[in-house]
Amino acid sequence: MNLHHSLLLVEGQQDVFFLGRILKELGLTAIRNIDELPEFWSVFRHESKLRLHRAEVARGRNGLPIHELSSVVCFTGTNHSIAIRKVNGNLKKFRRLILDVDLMLDGGLRSCQSIGVLPDADQKPSAATQSAIAAFNEIDLPAPHGDETLVRGNPNVGVFPFPGNNQTGGLEELLLDCAQAVYPTLYSNANSYISSINLSDDALTANDIREMKTPQGPKKAVVGSIASVLKPGATVQVSVLRDRWVSEESLKVPSVKLLVSFLKNLCEL
């Protein structure tokens, strides 16, 4: 069976789970066993052998989900395989991984039908876009320019800094938009609570509030507060994986629709 192979690169596990939930809503199925990865992605299976061995020794292979065993998670449909890989870092890591994967894959990145880079925009959306484009240019791949997020070619290449539409921020903005649609009361209460915190409290040291004083700090705190109610004691990424952040309701949210449209066009879903 000839599949349309797409590779998506994201910053961290939370992004992996968020995109994975969207792909499942679009009708794709998650690969549960690393040995079932399509042969096209076998390089990632081989890359994970040491990690697999350590996992088997520590906990037993059958008890671990694929995202703990492999460097990628993969979703398949009748005509598609979409691999999502996290870079665990900043824009420099995206560049390095793009160049590395180009060397790893048989035939390089040109053997994929679609490649997408989805970093956080942070405070400079244009910088996030230009960094990815520069990496694509290094390996002579087509890349978006100007206001484009996608260029069709062989392969399709797209860059979509979260939250999209050339806005500053990151995945948190999308999660908060989802929460307003799906958990409106939780969102309102969490937002009120975080807004009410006095960061000038003498009991709080500069180190205590260092991250809260970053542009994304309060937004991450609201997301974390909602997640702590939905999945007490668990991480935000576990809540994103298991709760209704991505659902029929949230797919109607304009910012999420923009992301879904990008994924559909990039991967030709």
Short mmCIF file of C-alpha atoms in Angstrom, two decimals:
data_model
loop_
_atom_site.label_atom_id
_atom_site.label_comp_id
_atom_site.label_asym_id
_atom_site.label_seq_id
_atom_site.Cartn_x
_atom_site.Cartn_y
_atom_site.Cartn_z
CA MET A 1 0.00 0.00 0.00
CA ASN A 2 1.40 3.41 -1.00
CA LEU A 3 0.96 5.83 1.88
CA HIS A 4 1.32 9.60 1.97
CA HIS A 5 4.08 9.96 4.57
CA SER A 6 4.14 13.16 6.63
CA LEU A 7 6.58 14.26 9.32
CA LEU A 8 5.61 16.86 11.92
CA LEU A 9 8.23 18.39 14.25
CA VAL A 10 7.11 20.00 17.52
CA GLU A 11 8.79 21.32 20.65
CA GLY A 12 7.62 18.92 23.38
CA GLN A 13 5.40 16.09 24.54
CA GLN A 14 2.43 18.36 25.20
CA ASP A 15 2.47 19.42 21.55
CA VAL A 16 2.73 15.76 20.48
CA PHE A 17 -0.38 14.84 22.45
CA PHE A 18 -2.34 17.88 21.26
CA LEU A 19 -1.64 17.20 17.59
CA GLY A 20 -2.24 13.50 18.15
CA ARG A 21 -5.68 14.19 19.56
CA ILE A 22 -6.50 16.33 16.54
CA LEU A 23 -5.36 13.61 14.13
CA LYS A 24 -7.54 11.08 15.94
CA GLU A 25 -10.51 13.44 15.62
CA LEU A 26 -9.73 13.56 11.89
CA GLY A 27 -10.08 9.78 11.71
CA LEU A 28 -6.50 8.56 11.95
CA THR A 29 -5.46 5.73 14.27
CA ALA A 30 -2.52 5.78 16.68
CA ILE A 31 0.11 3.06 16.31
CA ARG A 32 0.25 1.31 19.69
CA ASN A 33 3.28 -0.94 19.19
CA ILE A 34 6.64 0.32 18.02
CA ASP A 35 7.08 -2.82 15.92
CA GLU A 36 4.01 -1.79 13.90
CA LEU A 37 5.52 1.48 12.68
CA PRO A 38 5.33 1.63 8.88
CA GLU A 39 8.56 0.52 7.25
CA PHE A 40 9.07 4.07 5.97
CA TRP A 41 9.75 5.15 9.57
CA SER A 42 11.93 2.15 10.45
CA VAL A 43 14.91 4.43 11.07
CA PHE A 44 13.12 5.76 14.14
CA ARG A 45 12.39 2.22 15.29
CA HIS A 46 16.08 1.38 15.06
CA GLU A 47 17.06 4.65 16.69
CA SER A 48 15.00 3.67 19.73
CA LYS A 49 16.60 0.26 20.37
CA LEU A 50 18.66 1.39 23.33
CA ARG A 51 15.67 3.17 24.84
CA LEU A 52 13.56 0.05 24.30
CA HIS A 53 16.12 -2.14 26.03
CA ARG A 54 16.26 0.16 29.04
CA ALA A 55 12.45 0.24 29.21
CA GLU A 56 12.21 -3.53 29.05
CA VAL A 57 14.68 -3.88 31.88
CA ALA A 58 12.97 -1.23 34.00
CA ARG A 59 9.27 -1.97 33.55
CA GLY A 60 8.56 -4.56 30.92
CA ARG A 61 7.92 -3.68 27.32
CA ASN A 62 4.21 -4.50 27.16
CA GLY A 63 3.34 -2.01 29.88
CA LEU A 64 4.70 1.03 28.09
CA PRO A 65 2.94 3.23 25.53
CA ILE A 66 4.76 3.96 22.29
CA HIS A 67 5.51 7.57 23.20
CA GLU A 68 7.77 6.28 26.00
CA LEU A 69 9.52 3.82 23.75
CA SER A 70 10.06 5.67 20.50
CA SER A 71 11.40 8.99 19.31
CA VAL A 72 8.18 9.41 17.33
CA VAL A 73 4.50 8.67 17.60
CA CYS A 74 2.71 7.68 14.44
CA PHE A 75 -0.85 7.86 13.17
CA THR A 76 -2.13 6.01 10.14
CA GLY A 77 -5.17 6.06 7.90
CA THR A 78 -6.18 4.37 4.69
CA ASN A 79 -3.78 6.51 2.66
CA HIS A 80 -1.63 8.25 5.25
CA SER A 81 1.06 7.80 7.84
CA ILE A 82 1.90 10.82 9.97
CA ALA A 83 4.87 10.75 12.33
CA ILE A 84 5.19 13.38 15.06
CA ARG A 85 8.58 13.94 16.60
CA LYS A 86 9.48 16.28 19.44
CA VAL A 87 12.75 18.19 19.45
CA ASN A 88 12.85 18.86 23.21
CA GLY A 89 14.27 22.31 22.76
CA ASN A 90 14.29 25.68 21.09
CA LEU A 91 14.58 26.89 17.51
CA LYS A 92 18.19 25.74 17.21
CA LYS A 93 17.04 22.21 17.99
CA PHE A 94 14.53 22.36 15.13
CA ARG A 95 17.28 23.27 12.69
CA ARG A 96 19.56 20.51 13.96
CA LEU A 97 16.81 17.89 13.81
CA ILE A 98 15.73 18.88 10.29
CA LEU A 99 19.31 18.40 9.10
CA ASP A 100 19.75 15.15 11.08
CA VAL A 101 16.53 13.56 9.84
CA ASP A 102 17.46 14.50 6.29
CA LEU A 103 20.55 12.33 6.74
CA MET A 104 18.72 9.54 8.59
CA LEU A 105 15.86 8.87 6.20
CA ASP A 106 16.51 6.76 3.13
CA GLY A 107 16.24 9.34 0.39
CA GLY A 108 16.31 12.21 2.89
CA LEU A 109 13.39 14.45 3.70
CA ARG A 110 12.50 14.54 0.01
CA SER A 111 11.26 10.98 0.43
CA CYS A 112 8.43 12.35 2.61
CA GLN A 113 5.35 13.75 0.94
CA SER A 114 4.88 16.42 3.62
CA ILE A 115 7.03 18.05 6.30
CA GLY A 116 5.68 20.42 8.92
CA VAL A 117 7.45 22.41 11.62
CA LEU A 118 5.28 23.65 14.49
CA PRO A 119 7.32 25.62 17.07
CA ASP A 120 6.03 28.07 19.63
CA ALA A 121 5.97 31.59 18.21
CA ASP A 122 6.96 33.04 21.61
CA GLN A 123 7.41 36.80 21.22
CA LYS A 124 8.80 36.66 17.66
CA PRO A 125 6.61 34.63 15.26
CA SER A 126 8.69 35.74 12.27
CA ALA A 127 11.89 34.47 13.92
CA ALA A 128 10.32 31.06 14.52
CA THR A 129 9.32 30.88 10.87
CA GLN A 130 12.63 32.13 9.47
CA SER A 131 14.69 29.70 11.54
CA ALA A 132 12.82 26.73 10.08
CA ILE A 133 12.95 28.14 6.55
CA ALA A 134 16.72 28.62 6.82
CA ALA A 135 17.11 24.93 7.73
CA PHE A 136 15.01 23.86 4.75
CA ASN A 137 17.06 26.10 2.48
CA GLU A 138 20.25 24.40 3.71
CA ILE A 139 19.04 21.08 2.29
CA ASP A 140 17.56 22.68 -0.81
CA LEU A 141 13.92 22.08 0.06
CA PRO A 142 11.10 24.44 -0.91
CA ALA A 143 9.91 26.58 1.98
CA PRO A 144 7.13 29.10 2.62
CA HIS A 145 7.92 32.77 2.22
CA GLY A 146 6.18 36.01 3.03
CA ASP A 147 2.85 35.39 4.72
CA GLU A 148 2.67 31.79 3.53
CA THR A 149 2.52 28.91 5.99
CA LEU A 150 2.69 26.22 3.32
CA VAL A 151 4.30 25.64 -0.05
CA ARG A 152 3.17 22.72 -2.16
CA GLY A 153 5.84 20.74 -3.87
CA ASN A 154 7.79 17.54 -3.63
CA PRO A 155 7.49 17.47 -0.66
CA ASN A 156 4.88 19.87 0.75
CA VAL A 157 6.62 22.02 3.36
CA GLY A 158 4.84 24.02 6.04
CA VAL A 159 5.71 26.12 9.07
CA PHE A 160 3.04 26.92 11.66
CA PRO A 161 4.27 28.71 14.80
CA PHE A 162 1.75 28.15 17.61
CA PRO A 163 -0.81 29.69 18.12
CA GLY A 164 -0.92 30.67 14.43
CA ASN A 165 -2.01 33.68 12.41
CA ASN A 166 1.32 35.42 13.12
CA GLN A 167 0.41 35.88 16.79
CA THR A 168 2.83 35.74 19.70
CA GLY A 169 2.59 32.98 22.28
CA GLY A 170 2.54 29.21 22.11
CA LEU A 171 0.39 26.15 22.53
CA GLU A 172 -1.12 27.63 25.70
CA GLU A 173 -3.23 30.06 23.68
CA LEU A 174 -4.79 27.18 21.76
CA LEU A 175 -5.39 25.21 24.95
CA LEU A 176 -7.07 28.20 26.57
CA ASP A 177 -9.29 28.68 23.51
CA CYS A 178 -10.23 25.00 23.77
CA ALA A 179 -10.92 25.33 27.49
CA GLN A 180 -13.23 28.29 26.96
CA ALA A 181 -15.27 26.20 24.54
CA VAL A 182 -15.29 22.91 26.46
CA TYR A 183 -14.77 23.86 30.11
CA PRO A 184 -16.08 27.45 30.32
CA THR A 185 -16.68 27.51 34.09
CA LEU A 186 -13.34 25.89 34.88
CA TYR A 187 -11.64 28.37 32.58
CA SER A 188 -13.36 31.35 34.17
CA ASN A 189 -12.58 30.21 37.72
CA ALA A 190 -8.96 29.35 36.92
CA ASN A 191 -8.42 32.66 35.14
CA SER A 192 -9.91 34.58 38.07
CA TYR A 193 -7.74 32.69 40.55
CA ILE A 194 -4.48 33.27 38.67
CA SER A 195 -5.34 36.92 38.07
CA SER A 196 -6.00 37.40 41.78
CA ILE A 197 -2.55 36.25 42.90
CA ASN A 198 -0.43 39.03 44.34
CA LEU A 199 3.04 38.56 42.89
CA SER A 200 4.30 41.30 45.21
CA ASP A 201 3.57 39.16 48.28
CA ASP A 202 6.60 39.26 50.58
CA ALA A 203 6.29 35.51 51.09
CA LEU A 204 7.19 34.97 47.42
CA THR A 205 10.83 35.16 46.45
CA ALA A 206 12.05 36.39 43.08
CA ASN A 207 12.86 32.80 42.18
CA ASP A 208 9.35 31.68 43.18
CA ILE A 209 7.69 33.98 40.67
CA ARG A 210 10.38 34.06 37.99
CA GLU A 211 8.40 31.97 35.52
CA MET A 212 5.10 33.67 36.34
CA LYS A 213 6.64 36.95 35.23
CA THR A 214 7.39 35.65 31.74
CA PRO A 215 4.87 36.48 28.99
CA GLN A 216 3.54 32.90 28.93
CA GLY A 217 3.70 32.35 32.70
CA PRO A 218 0.13 33.37 33.64
CA LYS A 219 -1.33 31.49 30.66
CA LYS A 220 0.56 28.33 31.57
CA ALA A 221 -0.67 28.75 35.14
CA VAL A 222 -4.30 28.93 34.00
CA VAL A 223 -3.85 25.85 31.81
CA GLY A 224 -2.19 24.05 34.72
CA SER A 225 -4.98 25.01 37.10
CA ILE A 226 -7.62 23.58 34.77
CA ALA A 227 -5.59 20.41 34.24
CA SER A 228 -5.12 19.98 38.00
CA VAL A 229 -8.89 19.77 38.42
CA LEU A 230 -9.40 17.40 35.50
CA LYS A 231 -6.46 15.16 36.44
CA PRO A 232 -5.32 15.95 40.00
CA GLY A 233 -1.67 15.14 40.53
CA ALA A 234 -0.99 14.56 36.83
CA THR A 235 0.88 16.72 34.35
CA VAL A 236 -0.81 19.02 31.84
CA GLN A 237 0.26 16.72 29.02
CA VAL A 238 -1.59 13.79 30.61
CA SER A 239 -4.72 15.91 30.81
CA VAL A 240 -4.31 16.95 27.15
CA LEU A 241 -4.02 13.28 26.24
CA ARG A 242 -7.00 12.05 28.26
CA ASP A 243 -9.46 14.91 28.70
CA ARG A 244 -11.67 16.88 26.29
CA TRP A 245 -9.32 19.72 25.40
CA VAL A 246 -9.58 18.42 21.83
CA SER A 247 -13.13 17.43 21.05
CA GLU A 248 -15.95 18.07 18.62
CA GLU A 249 -16.68 21.37 20.39
CA SER A 250 -13.10 22.65 20.41
CA LEU A 251 -12.55 21.80 16.74
CA LYS A 252 -15.07 24.55 15.99
CA VAL A 253 -12.91 27.20 17.70
CA PRO A 254 -11.44 29.57 15.06
CA SER A 255 -7.82 29.22 16.21
CA VAL A 256 -8.08 25.43 16.25
CA LYS A 257 -9.83 25.42 12.87
CA LEU A 258 -6.86 27.36 11.49
CA LEU A 259 -4.47 24.68 12.75
CA VAL A 260 -6.68 21.86 11.44
CA SER A 261 -6.82 23.54 8.04
CA PHE A 262 -3.02 23.77 8.00
CA LEU A 263 -2.66 20.07 8.85
CA LYS A 264 -5.22 19.00 6.26
CA ASN A 265 -3.60 21.05 3.51
CA LEU A 266 -0.05 20.07 4.45
CA CYS A 267 -0.71 16.34 4.78
CA GLU A 268 -3.40 16.26 2.07
CA LEU A 269 -5.94 14.70 4.43
#
